[in-house]
């Protein structure tokens, strides 16, 4: 392939583990719901491994013998717990996130979020964290029929924004984010400071890896 300079027009971010450090808050909320429902309480590693998939699927991963209907009822219990405690669940931003978003926005890049979190909680977090002004579109779990790693969240975003896949970069911390982006025809970047491992991100086929989100500024204009 000959060298050509490519400018991205759009960055599609994951949220949990990519922008917001939500690991401990998600794990604690999952464990709280397990205690309240009367389930065996899964350990932190098992709970954290479900971050990035829809809630009902997370419960099915943790408790494979339950039905889809039961998993959804557990997910609804989690949502009620979140609503009751959300003032205490606002996540911290990972280092350099606020500055990087401001820099990318100033460069004229469009930015959106594709998350397995509900769009209601996502929008509330963004507002409380002072980030909502940077994002042109937000898509949550209830906005698609097929969740990550299916490409639907990215394809829906591209259609909404009117941007071709090859002009988009998907950024996330989990293999499901990388697979979602690549299956939609977009470039992908794994962040190594979140919930996924460097090995898993590479195995999923990430085009780029960054150890700090500030490195994104250097790959939004690159040589193919």
mmCIF file with all atom_site columns, C-alpha atoms in Angstrom:
data_model
loop_
_atom_site.group_PDB
_atom_site.id
_atom_site.type_symbol
_atom_site.label_atom_id
_atom_site.label_alt_id
_atom_site.label_comp_id
_atom_site.label_asym_id
_atom_site.label_entity_id
_atom_site.label_seq_id
_atom_site.pdbx_PDB_ins_code
_atom_site.Cartn_x
_atom_site.Cartn_y
_atom_site.Cartn_z
_atom_site.occupancy
_atom_site.B_iso_or_equiv
_atom_site.pdbx_formal_charge
_atom_site.auth_seq_id
_atom_site.auth_comp_id
_atom_site.auth_asym_id
_atom_site.auth_atom_id
_atom_site.pdbx_PDB_model_num
ATOM 1   C CA . UNK A 1 1   ? 0.000   0.000   0.000  1.00 0.00 ? 1   UNK A CA 1
ATOM 2   C CA . UNK A 1 2   ? 1.413   3.406   -0.906 1.00 0.00 ? 2   UNK A CA 1
ATOM 3   C CA . UNK A 1 3   ? 1.842   6.019   1.802  1.00 0.00 ? 3   UNK A CA 1
ATOM 4   C CA . UNK A 1 4   ? -1.020  8.497   1.990  1.00 0.00 ? 4   UNK A CA 1
ATOM 5   C CA . UNK A 1 5   ? -1.901  10.960  4.708  1.00 0.00 ? 5   UNK A CA 1
ATOM 6   C CA . UNK A 1 6   ? -5.289  10.314  6.277  1.00 0.00 ? 6   UNK A CA 1
ATOM 7   C CA . UNK A 1 7   ? -7.175  12.684  8.540  1.00 0.00 ? 7   UNK A CA 1
ATOM 8   C CA . UNK A 1 8   ? -9.900  11.188  10.661 1.00 0.00 ? 8   UNK A CA 1
ATOM 9   C CA . UNK A 1 9   ? -13.162 13.071  10.724 1.00 0.00 ? 9   UNK A CA 1
ATOM 10  C CA . UNK A 1 10  ? -14.756 11.173  13.576 1.00 0.00 ? 10  UNK A CA 1
ATOM 11  C CA . UNK A 1 11  ? -13.679 9.471   16.802 1.00 0.00 ? 11  UNK A CA 1
ATOM 12  C CA . UNK A 1 12  ? -16.159 7.041   18.372 1.00 0.00 ? 12  UNK A CA 1
ATOM 13  C CA . UNK A 1 13  ? -15.325 6.497   22.033 1.00 0.00 ? 13  UNK A CA 1
ATOM 14  C CA . UNK A 1 14  ? -16.311 3.809   24.442 1.00 0.00 ? 14  UNK A CA 1
ATOM 15  C CA . UNK A 1 15  ? -17.033 5.261   27.899 1.00 0.00 ? 15  UNK A CA 1
ATOM 16  C CA . UNK A 1 16  ? -16.440 2.810   30.753 1.00 0.00 ? 16  UNK A CA 1
ATOM 17  C CA . UNK A 1 17  ? -12.729 2.101   31.055 1.00 0.00 ? 17  UNK A CA 1
ATOM 18  C CA . UNK A 1 18  ? -11.869 4.507   28.245 1.00 0.00 ? 18  UNK A CA 1
ATOM 19  C CA . UNK A 1 19  ? -13.011 7.937   29.399 1.00 0.00 ? 19  UNK A CA 1
ATOM 20  C CA . UNK A 1 20  ? -14.406 7.226   32.850 1.00 0.00 ? 20  UNK A CA 1
ATOM 21  C CA . UNK A 1 21  ? -12.704 5.093   35.499 1.00 0.00 ? 21  UNK A CA 1
ATOM 22  C CA . UNK A 1 22  ? -15.831 3.180   36.493 1.00 0.00 ? 22  UNK A CA 1
ATOM 23  C CA . UNK A 1 23  ? -14.377 -0.236  37.306 1.00 0.00 ? 23  UNK A CA 1
ATOM 24  C CA . UNK A 1 24  ? -14.732 -0.186  41.086 1.00 0.00 ? 24  UNK A CA 1
ATOM 25  C CA . UNK A 1 25  ? -18.140 1.491   41.002 1.00 0.00 ? 25  UNK A CA 1
ATOM 26  C CA . UNK A 1 26  ? -19.514 -1.058  38.522 1.00 0.00 ? 26  UNK A CA 1
ATOM 27  C CA . UNK A 1 27  ? -18.053 -3.982  40.465 1.00 0.00 ? 27  UNK A CA 1
ATOM 28  C CA . UNK A 1 28  ? -19.444 -2.727  43.772 1.00 0.00 ? 28  UNK A CA 1
ATOM 29  C CA . UNK A 1 29  ? -22.893 -2.125  42.271 1.00 0.00 ? 29  UNK A CA 1
ATOM 30  C CA . UNK A 1 30  ? -22.946 -5.583  40.699 1.00 0.00 ? 30  UNK A CA 1
ATOM 31  C CA . UNK A 1 31  ? -21.935 -7.154  43.986 1.00 0.00 ? 31  UNK A CA 1
ATOM 32  C CA . UNK A 1 32  ? -24.534 -5.122  45.889 1.00 0.00 ? 32  UNK A CA 1
ATOM 33  C CA . UNK A 1 33  ? -27.310 -6.340  43.593 1.00 0.00 ? 33  UNK A CA 1
ATOM 34  C CA . UNK A 1 34  ? -26.133 -9.932  43.993 1.00 0.00 ? 34  UNK A CA 1
ATOM 35  C CA . UNK A 1 35  ? -26.377 -9.624  47.773 1.00 0.00 ? 35  UNK A CA 1
ATOM 36  C CA . UNK A 1 36  ? -29.815 -8.013  47.566 1.00 0.00 ? 36  UNK A CA 1
ATOM 37  C CA . UNK A 1 37  ? -31.149 -10.658 45.162 1.00 0.00 ? 37  UNK A CA 1
ATOM 38  C CA . UNK A 1 38  ? -29.609 -13.493 47.163 1.00 0.00 ? 38  UNK A CA 1
ATOM 39  C CA . UNK A 1 39  ? -27.080 -14.611 44.573 1.00 0.00 ? 39  UNK A CA 1
ATOM 40  C CA . UNK A 1 40  ? -23.564 -15.830 45.276 1.00 0.00 ? 40  UNK A CA 1
ATOM 41  C CA . UNK A 1 41  ? -21.370 -12.723 45.145 1.00 0.00 ? 41  UNK A CA 1
ATOM 42  C CA . UNK A 1 42  ? -18.885 -12.924 42.272 1.00 0.00 ? 42  UNK A CA 1
ATOM 43  C CA . UNK A 1 43  ? -15.340 -11.709 42.826 1.00 0.00 ? 43  UNK A CA 1
ATOM 44  C CA . UNK A 1 44  ? -13.960 -8.470  41.438 1.00 0.00 ? 44  UNK A CA 1
ATOM 45  C CA . UNK A 1 45  ? -12.121 -10.051 38.505 1.00 0.00 ? 45  UNK A CA 1
ATOM 46  C CA . UNK A 1 46  ? -15.229 -11.901 37.303 1.00 0.00 ? 46  UNK A CA 1
ATOM 47  C CA . UNK A 1 47  ? -17.392 -8.791  37.609 1.00 0.00 ? 47  UNK A CA 1
ATOM 48  C CA . UNK A 1 48  ? -14.851 -6.566  35.856 1.00 0.00 ? 48  UNK A CA 1
ATOM 49  C CA . UNK A 1 49  ? -14.623 -9.030  32.951 1.00 0.00 ? 49  UNK A CA 1
ATOM 50  C CA . UNK A 1 50  ? -18.252 -8.215  32.085 1.00 0.00 ? 50  UNK A CA 1
ATOM 51  C CA . UNK A 1 51  ? -17.655 -4.481  31.686 1.00 0.00 ? 51  UNK A CA 1
ATOM 52  C CA . UNK A 1 52  ? -18.472 -3.412  28.139 1.00 0.00 ? 52  UNK A CA 1
ATOM 53  C CA . UNK A 1 53  ? -21.409 -5.750  27.504 1.00 0.00 ? 53  UNK A CA 1
ATOM 54  C CA . UNK A 1 54  ? -25.084 -4.994  28.237 1.00 0.00 ? 54  UNK A CA 1
ATOM 55  C CA . UNK A 1 55  ? -26.179 -5.634  31.827 1.00 0.00 ? 55  UNK A CA 1
ATOM 56  C CA . UNK A 1 56  ? -28.374 -8.635  31.091 1.00 0.00 ? 56  UNK A CA 1
ATOM 57  C CA . UNK A 1 57  ? -25.520 -10.284 29.194 1.00 0.00 ? 57  UNK A CA 1
ATOM 58  C CA . UNK A 1 58  ? -23.187 -9.505  32.116 1.00 0.00 ? 58  UNK A CA 1
ATOM 59  C CA . UNK A 1 59  ? -25.448 -11.435 34.477 1.00 0.00 ? 59  UNK A CA 1
ATOM 60  C CA . UNK A 1 60  ? -25.666 -14.333 32.034 1.00 0.00 ? 60  UNK A CA 1
ATOM 61  C CA . UNK A 1 61  ? -21.881 -14.450 31.866 1.00 0.00 ? 61  UNK A CA 1
ATOM 62  C CA . UNK A 1 62  ? -21.671 -14.504 35.638 1.00 0.00 ? 62  UNK A CA 1
ATOM 63  C CA . UNK A 1 63  ? -24.540 -16.974 36.101 1.00 0.00 ? 63  UNK A CA 1
ATOM 64  C CA . UNK A 1 64  ? -24.729 -19.114 32.931 1.00 0.00 ? 64  UNK A CA 1
ATOM 65  C CA . UNK A 1 65  ? -27.669 -21.201 34.134 1.00 0.00 ? 65  UNK A CA 1
ATOM 66  C CA . UNK A 1 66  ? -30.174 -18.333 34.389 1.00 0.00 ? 66  UNK A CA 1
ATOM 67  C CA . UNK A 1 67  ? -32.699 -17.582 31.654 1.00 0.00 ? 67  UNK A CA 1
ATOM 68  C CA . UNK A 1 68  ? -32.704 -14.473 29.511 1.00 0.00 ? 68  UNK A CA 1
ATOM 69  C CA . UNK A 1 69  ? -35.807 -13.250 31.363 1.00 0.00 ? 69  UNK A CA 1
ATOM 70  C CA . UNK A 1 70  ? -34.138 -13.705 34.745 1.00 0.00 ? 70  UNK A CA 1
ATOM 71  C CA . UNK A 1 71  ? -31.007 -11.932 33.530 1.00 0.00 ? 71  UNK A CA 1
ATOM 72  C CA . UNK A 1 72  ? -33.103 -8.973  32.420 1.00 0.00 ? 72  UNK A CA 1
ATOM 73  C CA . UNK A 1 73  ? -34.813 -8.837  35.820 1.00 0.00 ? 73  UNK A CA 1
ATOM 74  C CA . UNK A 1 74  ? -31.393 -8.734  37.489 1.00 0.00 ? 74  UNK A CA 1
ATOM 75  C CA . UNK A 1 75  ? -30.338 -5.977  35.095 1.00 0.00 ? 75  UNK A CA 1
ATOM 76  C CA . UNK A 1 76  ? -33.421 -3.975  36.016 1.00 0.00 ? 76  UNK A CA 1
ATOM 77  C CA . UNK A 1 77  ? -32.542 -4.380  39.700 1.00 0.00 ? 77  UNK A CA 1
ATOM 78  C CA . UNK A 1 78  ? -29.066 -3.024  38.916 1.00 0.00 ? 78  UNK A CA 1
ATOM 79  C CA . UNK A 1 79  ? -30.623 -0.013  37.161 1.00 0.00 ? 79  UNK A CA 1
ATOM 80  C CA . UNK A 1 80  ? -32.799 0.755   40.179 1.00 0.00 ? 80  UNK A CA 1
ATOM 81  C CA . UNK A 1 81  ? -29.760 0.466   42.436 1.00 0.00 ? 81  UNK A CA 1
ATOM 82  C CA . UNK A 1 82  ? -27.828 2.794   40.152 1.00 0.00 ? 82  UNK A CA 1
ATOM 83  C CA . UNK A 1 83  ? -30.618 5.384   40.173 1.00 0.00 ? 83  UNK A CA 1
ATOM 84  C CA . UNK A 1 84  ? -30.753 5.280   43.975 1.00 0.00 ? 84  UNK A CA 1
ATOM 85  C CA . UNK A 1 85  ? -26.993 5.735   44.310 1.00 0.00 ? 85  UNK A CA 1
ATOM 86  C CA . UNK A 1 86  ? -25.971 7.627   41.175 1.00 0.00 ? 86  UNK A CA 1
ATOM 87  C CA . UNK A 1 87  ? -24.809 10.769  42.990 1.00 0.00 ? 87  UNK A CA 1
ATOM 88  C CA . UNK A 1 88  ? -22.086 8.607   44.524 1.00 0.00 ? 88  UNK A CA 1
ATOM 89  C CA . UNK A 1 89  ? -21.278 6.779   41.282 1.00 0.00 ? 89  UNK A CA 1
ATOM 90  C CA . UNK A 1 90  ? -19.987 9.630   39.127 1.00 0.00 ? 90  UNK A CA 1
ATOM 91  C CA . UNK A 1 91  ? -16.646 8.295   37.868 1.00 0.00 ? 91  UNK A CA 1
ATOM 92  C CA . UNK A 1 92  ? -13.289 9.977   37.836 1.00 0.00 ? 92  UNK A CA 1
ATOM 93  C CA . UNK A 1 93  ? -11.824 10.774  34.453 1.00 0.00 ? 93  UNK A CA 1
ATOM 94  C CA . UNK A 1 94  ? -8.690  8.933   33.472 1.00 0.00 ? 94  UNK A CA 1
ATOM 95  C CA . UNK A 1 95  ? -5.599  11.156  33.318 1.00 0.00 ? 95  UNK A CA 1
ATOM 96  C CA . UNK A 1 96  ? -5.540  13.666  30.443 1.00 0.00 ? 96  UNK A CA 1
ATOM 97  C CA . UNK A 1 97  ? -9.068  12.855  29.205 1.00 0.00 ? 97  UNK A CA 1
ATOM 98  C CA . UNK A 1 98  ? -10.478 16.372  29.643 1.00 0.00 ? 98  UNK A CA 1
ATOM 99  C CA . UNK A 1 99  ? -7.471  18.052  28.012 1.00 0.00 ? 99  UNK A CA 1
ATOM 100 C CA . UNK A 1 100 ? -7.395  15.565  25.139 1.00 0.00 ? 100 UNK A CA 1
ATOM 101 C CA . UNK A 1 101 ? -11.093 15.947  24.370 1.00 0.00 ? 101 UNK A CA 1
ATOM 102 C CA . UNK A 1 102 ? -10.690 19.722  24.361 1.00 0.00 ? 102 UNK A CA 1
ATOM 103 C CA . UNK A 1 103 ? -7.696  19.458  22.035 1.00 0.00 ? 103 UNK A CA 1
ATOM 104 C CA . UNK A 1 104 ? -9.426  17.100  19.604 1.00 0.00 ? 104 UNK A CA 1
ATOM 105 C CA . UNK A 1 105 ? -12.524 19.274  19.624 1.00 0.00 ? 105 UNK A CA 1
ATOM 106 C CA . UNK A 1 106 ? -10.411 22.335  18.852 1.00 0.00 ? 106 UNK A CA 1
ATOM 107 C CA . UNK A 1 107 ? -8.911  20.457  15.871 1.00 0.00 ? 107 UNK A CA 1
ATOM 108 C CA . UNK A 1 108 ? -12.425 20.149  14.459 1.00 0.00 ? 108 UNK A CA 1
ATOM 109 C CA . UNK A 1 109 ? -12.832 16.402  14.962 1.00 0.00 ? 109 UNK A CA 1
ATOM 110 C CA . UNK A 1 110 ? -16.339 15.112  15.484 1.00 0.00 ? 110 UNK A CA 1
ATOM 111 C CA . UNK A 1 111 ? -16.643 12.928  18.584 1.00 0.00 ? 111 UNK A CA 1
ATOM 112 C CA . UNK A 1 112 ? -19.352 10.506  19.676 1.00 0.00 ? 112 UNK A CA 1
ATOM 113 C CA . UNK A 1 113 ? -19.809 7.730   22.229 1.00 0.00 ? 113 UNK A CA 1
ATOM 114 C CA . UNK A 1 114 ? -20.951 4.136   21.660 1.00 0.00 ? 114 UNK A CA 1
ATOM 115 C CA . UNK A 1 115 ? -21.537 2.446   25.009 1.00 0.00 ? 115 UNK A CA 1
ATOM 116 C CA . UNK A 1 116 ? -23.205 -0.620  26.480 1.00 0.00 ? 116 UNK A CA 1
ATOM 117 C CA . UNK A 1 117 ? -24.354 1.653   29.302 1.00 0.00 ? 117 UNK A CA 1
ATOM 118 C CA . UNK A 1 118 ? -27.871 3.096   28.977 1.00 0.00 ? 118 UNK A CA 1
ATOM 119 C CA . UNK A 1 119 ? -27.892 6.421   27.188 1.00 0.00 ? 119 UNK A CA 1
ATOM 120 C CA . UNK A 1 120 ? -29.765 7.937   30.152 1.00 0.00 ? 120 UNK A CA 1
ATOM 121 C CA . UNK A 1 121 ? -26.955 7.212   32.619 1.00 0.00 ? 121 UNK A CA 1
ATOM 122 C CA . UNK A 1 122 ? -24.344 8.063   30.013 1.00 0.00 ? 122 UNK A CA 1
ATOM 123 C CA . UNK A 1 123 ? -25.820 11.497  29.290 1.00 0.00 ? 123 UNK A CA 1
ATOM 124 C CA . UNK A 1 124 ? -26.164 12.176  32.996 1.00 0.00 ? 124 UNK A CA 1
ATOM 125 C CA . UNK A 1 125 ? -22.527 11.290  33.603 1.00 0.00 ? 125 UNK A CA 1
ATOM 126 C CA . UNK A 1 126 ? -21.363 13.480  30.723 1.00 0.00 ? 126 UNK A CA 1
ATOM 127 C CA . UNK A 1 127 ? -23.371 16.416  32.030 1.00 0.00 ? 127 UNK A CA 1
ATOM 128 C CA . UNK A 1 128 ? -22.119 16.002  35.588 1.00 0.00 ? 128 UNK A CA 1
ATOM 129 C CA . UNK A 1 129 ? -18.529 15.608  34.386 1.00 0.00 ? 129 UNK A CA 1
ATOM 130 C CA . UNK A 1 130 ? -18.726 18.658  32.132 1.00 0.00 ? 130 UNK A CA 1
ATOM 131 C CA . UNK A 1 131 ? -18.041 16.691  28.935 1.00 0.00 ? 131 UNK A CA 1
ATOM 132 C CA . UNK A 1 132 ? -21.301 16.781  27.032 1.00 0.00 ? 132 UNK A CA 1
ATOM 133 C CA . UNK A 1 133 ? -20.302 19.780  24.913 1.00 0.00 ? 133 UNK A CA 1
ATOM 134 C CA . UNK A 1 134 ? -17.646 17.691  23.176 1.00 0.00 ? 134 UNK A CA 1
ATOM 135 C CA . UNK A 1 135 ? -19.936 14.981  21.825 1.00 0.00 ? 135 UNK A CA 1
ATOM 136 C CA . UNK A 1 136 ? -22.167 15.242  18.762 1.00 0.00 ? 136 UNK A CA 1
ATOM 137 C CA . UNK A 1 137 ? -23.991 11.954  19.305 1.00 0.00 ? 137 UNK A CA 1
ATOM 138 C CA . UNK A 1 138 ? -24.368 9.387   22.059 1.00 0.00 ? 138 UNK A CA 1
ATOM 139 C CA . UNK A 1 139 ? -25.605 5.836   21.554 1.00 0.00 ? 139 UNK A CA 1
ATOM 140 C CA . UNK A 1 140 ? -26.433 3.515   24.437 1.00 0.00 ? 140 UNK A CA 1
ATOM 141 C CA . UNK A 1 141 ? -27.456 -0.081  24.931 1.00 0.00 ? 141 UNK A CA 1
ATOM 142 C CA . UNK A 1 142 ? -31.153 0.560   24.347 1.00 0.00 ? 142 UNK A CA 1
ATOM 143 C CA . UNK A 1 143 ? -30.515 2.356   21.051 1.00 0.00 ? 143 UNK A CA 1
ATOM 144 C CA . UNK A 1 144 ? -29.429 -0.747  19.108 1.00 0.00 ? 144 UNK A CA 1
ATOM 145 C CA . UNK A 1 145 ? -30.730 -4.257  18.522 1.00 0.00 ? 145 UNK A CA 1
ATOM 146 C CA . UNK A 1 146 ? -27.266 -5.847  18.594 1.00 0.00 ? 146 UNK A CA 1
ATOM 147 C CA . UNK A 1 147 ? -24.626 -4.824  21.108 1.00 0.00 ? 147 UNK A CA 1
ATOM 148 C CA . UNK A 1 148 ? -20.834 -4.918  20.929 1.00 0.00 ? 148 UNK A CA 1
ATOM 149 C CA . UNK A 1 149 ? -18.989 -6.704  19.384 1.00 0.00 ? 149 UNK A CA 1
ATOM 150 C CA . UNK A 1 150 ? -21.627 -6.417  16.650 1.00 0.00 ? 150 UNK A CA 1
ATOM 151 C CA . UNK A 1 151 ? -20.877 -3.412  14.396 1.00 0.00 ? 151 UNK A CA 1
ATOM 152 C CA . UNK A 1 152 ? -24.397 -1.968  14.721 1.00 0.00 ? 152 UNK A CA 1
ATOM 153 C CA . UNK A 1 153 ? -23.471 0.803   17.205 1.00 0.00 ? 153 UNK A CA 1
ATOM 154 C CA . UNK A 1 154 ? -20.726 2.051   14.901 1.00 0.00 ? 154 UNK A CA 1
ATOM 155 C CA . UNK A 1 155 ? -22.769 1.667   11.718 1.00 0.00 ? 155 UNK A CA 1
ATOM 156 C CA . UNK A 1 156 ? -25.660 3.560   13.321 1.00 0.00 ? 156 UNK A CA 1
ATOM 157 C CA . UNK A 1 157 ? -23.279 6.317   14.390 1.00 0.00 ? 157 UNK A CA 1
ATOM 158 C CA . UNK A 1 158 ? -21.708 6.584   10.937 1.00 0.00 ? 158 UNK A CA 1
ATOM 159 C CA . UNK A 1 159 ? -25.139 6.845   9.314  1.00 0.00 ? 159 UNK A CA 1
ATOM 160 C CA . UNK A 1 160 ? -26.204 9.515   11.802 1.00 0.00 ? 160 UNK A CA 1
ATOM 161 C CA . UNK A 1 161 ? -23.036 11.540  11.276 1.00 0.00 ? 161 UNK A CA 1
ATOM 162 C CA . UNK A 1 162 ? -22.860 11.037  7.505  1.00 0.00 ? 162 UNK A CA 1
ATOM 163 C CA . UNK A 1 163 ? -19.234 9.893   7.653  1.00 0.00 ? 163 UNK A CA 1
ATOM 164 C CA . UNK A 1 164 ? -17.602 6.947   5.874  1.00 0.00 ? 164 UNK A CA 1
ATOM 165 C CA . UNK A 1 165 ? -16.168 4.131   7.976  1.00 0.00 ? 165 UNK A CA 1
ATOM 166 C CA . UNK A 1 166 ? -12.607 4.638   6.749  1.00 0.00 ? 166 UNK A CA 1
ATOM 167 C CA . UNK A 1 167 ? -12.711 8.201   8.109  1.00 0.00 ? 167 UNK A CA 1
ATOM 168 C CA . UNK A 1 168 ? -13.595 7.019   11.619 1.00 0.00 ? 168 UNK A CA 1
ATOM 169 C CA . UNK A 1 169 ? -11.512 5.800   14.556 1.00 0.00 ? 169 UNK A CA 1
ATOM 170 C CA . UNK A 1 170 ? -13.095 3.647   17.286 1.00 0.00 ? 170 UNK A CA 1
ATOM 171 C CA . UNK A 1 171 ? -11.388 3.945   20.687 1.00 0.00 ? 171 UNK A CA 1
ATOM 172 C CA . UNK A 1 172 ? -11.999 1.501   23.524 1.00 0.00 ? 172 UNK A CA 1
ATOM 173 C CA . UNK A 1 173 ? -10.443 -0.544  26.295 1.00 0.00 ? 173 UNK A CA 1
ATOM 174 C CA . UNK A 1 174 ? -11.989 -3.944  25.566 1.00 0.00 ? 174 UNK A CA 1
ATOM 175 C CA . UNK A 1 175 ? -11.752 -6.468  22.747 1.00 0.00 ? 175 UNK A CA 1
ATOM 176 C CA . UNK A 1 176 ? -15.474 -5.997  22.058 1.00 0.00 ? 176 UNK A CA 1
ATOM 177 C CA . UNK A 1 177 ? -14.802 -2.341  21.201 1.00 0.00 ? 177 UNK A CA 1
ATOM 178 C CA . UNK A 1 178 ? -12.065 -3.256  18.739 1.00 0.00 ? 178 UNK A CA 1
ATOM 179 C CA . UNK A 1 179 ? -14.161 -5.968  17.099 1.00 0.00 ? 179 UNK A CA 1
ATOM 180 C CA . UNK A 1 180 ? -17.156 -3.648  16.847 1.00 0.00 ? 180 UNK A CA 1
ATOM 181 C CA . UNK A 1 181 ? -15.086 -1.024  15.064 1.00 0.00 ? 181 UNK A CA 1
ATOM 182 C CA . UNK A 1 182 ? -13.227 -3.314  12.701 1.00 0.00 ? 182 UNK A CA 1
ATOM 183 C CA . UNK A 1 183 ? -16.404 -5.163  11.705 1.00 0.00 ? 183 UNK A CA 1
ATOM 184 C CA . UNK A 1 184 ? -17.880 -1.810  10.713 1.00 0.00 ? 184 UNK A CA 1
ATOM 185 C CA . UNK A 1 185 ? -14.840 -1.039  8.560  1.00 0.00 ? 185 UNK A CA 1
ATOM 186 C CA . UNK A 1 186 ? -13.391 1.625   10.868 1.00 0.00 ? 186 UNK A CA 1
ATOM 187 C CA . UNK A 1 187 ? -9.874  1.944   12.228 1.00 0.00 ? 187 UNK A CA 1
ATOM 188 C CA . UNK A 1 188 ? -9.480  1.022   15.878 1.00 0.00 ? 188 UNK A CA 1
ATOM 189 C CA . UNK A 1 189 ? -7.389  2.090   18.838 1.00 0.00 ? 189 UNK A CA 1
ATOM 190 C CA . UNK A 1 190 ? -7.118  0.176   22.108 1.00 0.00 ? 190 UNK A CA 1
ATOM 191 C CA . UNK A 1 191 ? -6.327  1.958   25.354 1.00 0.00 ? 191 UNK A CA 1
ATOM 192 C CA . UNK A 1 192 ? -4.234  -0.144  27.700 1.00 0.00 ? 192 UNK A CA 1
ATOM 193 C CA . UNK A 1 193 ? -5.111  1.597   30.990 1.00 0.00 ? 193 UNK A CA 1
ATOM 194 C CA . UNK A 1 194 ? -8.707  0.334   31.165 1.00 0.00 ? 194 UNK A CA 1
ATOM 195 C CA . UNK A 1 195 ? -10.276 -3.055  31.839 1.00 0.00 ? 195 UNK A CA 1
ATOM 196 C CA . UNK A 1 196 ? -8.869  -5.036  28.910 1.00 0.00 ? 196 UNK A CA 1
ATOM 197 C CA . UNK A 1 197 ? -5.344  -6.345  28.521 1.00 0.00 ? 197 UNK A CA 1
ATOM 198 C CA . UNK A 1 198 ? -2.836  -5.309  25.875 1.00 0.00 ? 198 UNK A CA 1
ATOM 199 C CA . UNK A 1 199 ? -2.792  -8.935  24.683 1.00 0.00 ? 199 UNK A CA 1
ATOM 200 C CA . UNK A 1 200 ? -6.560  -9.062  24.244 1.00 0.00 ? 200 UNK A CA 1
ATOM 201 C CA . UNK A 1 201 ? -6.615  -5.756  22.369 1.00 0.00 ? 201 UNK A CA 1
ATOM 202 C CA . UNK A 1 202 ? -3.883  -6.930  20.002 1.00 0.00 ? 202 UNK A CA 1
ATOM 203 C CA . UNK A 1 203 ? -5.600  -10.290 19.499 1.00 0.00 ? 203 UNK A CA 1
ATOM 204 C CA . UNK A 1 204 ? -8.796  -8.457  18.556 1.00 0.00 ? 204 UNK A CA 1
ATOM 205 C CA . UNK A 1 205 ? -6.856  -6.645  15.825 1.00 0.00 ? 205 UNK A CA 1
ATOM 206 C CA . UNK A 1 206 ? -6.427  -3.101  17.152 1.00 0.00 ? 206 UNK A CA 1
ATOM 207 C CA . UNK A 1 207 ? -4.748  -0.846  14.586 1.00 0.00 ? 207 UNK A CA 1
ATOM 208 C CA . UNK A 1 208 ? -3.222  1.283   17.346 1.00 0.00 ? 208 UNK A CA 1
ATOM 209 C CA . UNK A 1 209 ? -2.530  0.944   21.059 1.00 0.00 ? 209 UNK A CA 1
ATOM 210 C CA . UNK A 1 210 ? -2.051  3.853   23.455 1.00 0.00 ? 210 UNK A CA 1
ATOM 211 C CA . UNK A 1 211 ? -1.017  3.843   27.103 1.00 0.00 ? 211 UNK A CA 1
ATOM 212 C CA . UNK A 1 212 ? -2.308  7.378   27.634 1.00 0.00 ? 212 UNK A CA 1
ATOM 213 C CA . UNK A 1 213 ? -5.322  8.938   25.930 1.00 0.00 ? 213 UNK A CA 1
ATOM 214 C CA . UNK A 1 214 ? -3.204  12.007  25.196 1.00 0.00 ? 214 UNK A CA 1
ATOM 215 C CA . UNK A 1 215 ? -1.470  9.957   22.504 1.00 0.00 ? 215 UNK A CA 1
ATOM 216 C CA . UNK A 1 216 ? -4.630  10.156  20.372 1.00 0.00 ? 216 UNK A CA 1
ATOM 217 C CA . UNK A 1 217 ? -3.650  13.619  19.243 1.00 0.00 ? 217 UNK A CA 1
ATOM 218 C CA . UNK A 1 218 ? -0.689  12.082  17.449 1.00 0.00 ? 218 UNK A CA 1
ATOM 219 C CA . UNK A 1 219 ? -2.587  9.425   15.514 1.00 0.00 ? 219 UNK A CA 1
ATOM 220 C CA . UNK A 1 220 ? -5.511  11.449  14.241 1.00 0.00 ? 220 UNK A CA 1
ATOM 221 C CA . UNK A 1 221 ? -3.285  12.429  11.331 1.00 0.00 ? 221 UNK A CA 1
ATOM 222 C CA . UNK A 1 222 ? -1.060  9.543   10.289 1.00 0.00 ? 222 UNK A CA 1
ATOM 223 C CA . UNK A 1 223 ? 0.653   7.762   7.415  1.00 0.00 ? 223 UNK A CA 1
ATOM 224 C CA . UNK A 1 224 ? -1.021  4.633   5.982  1.00 0.00 ? 224 UNK A CA 1
#
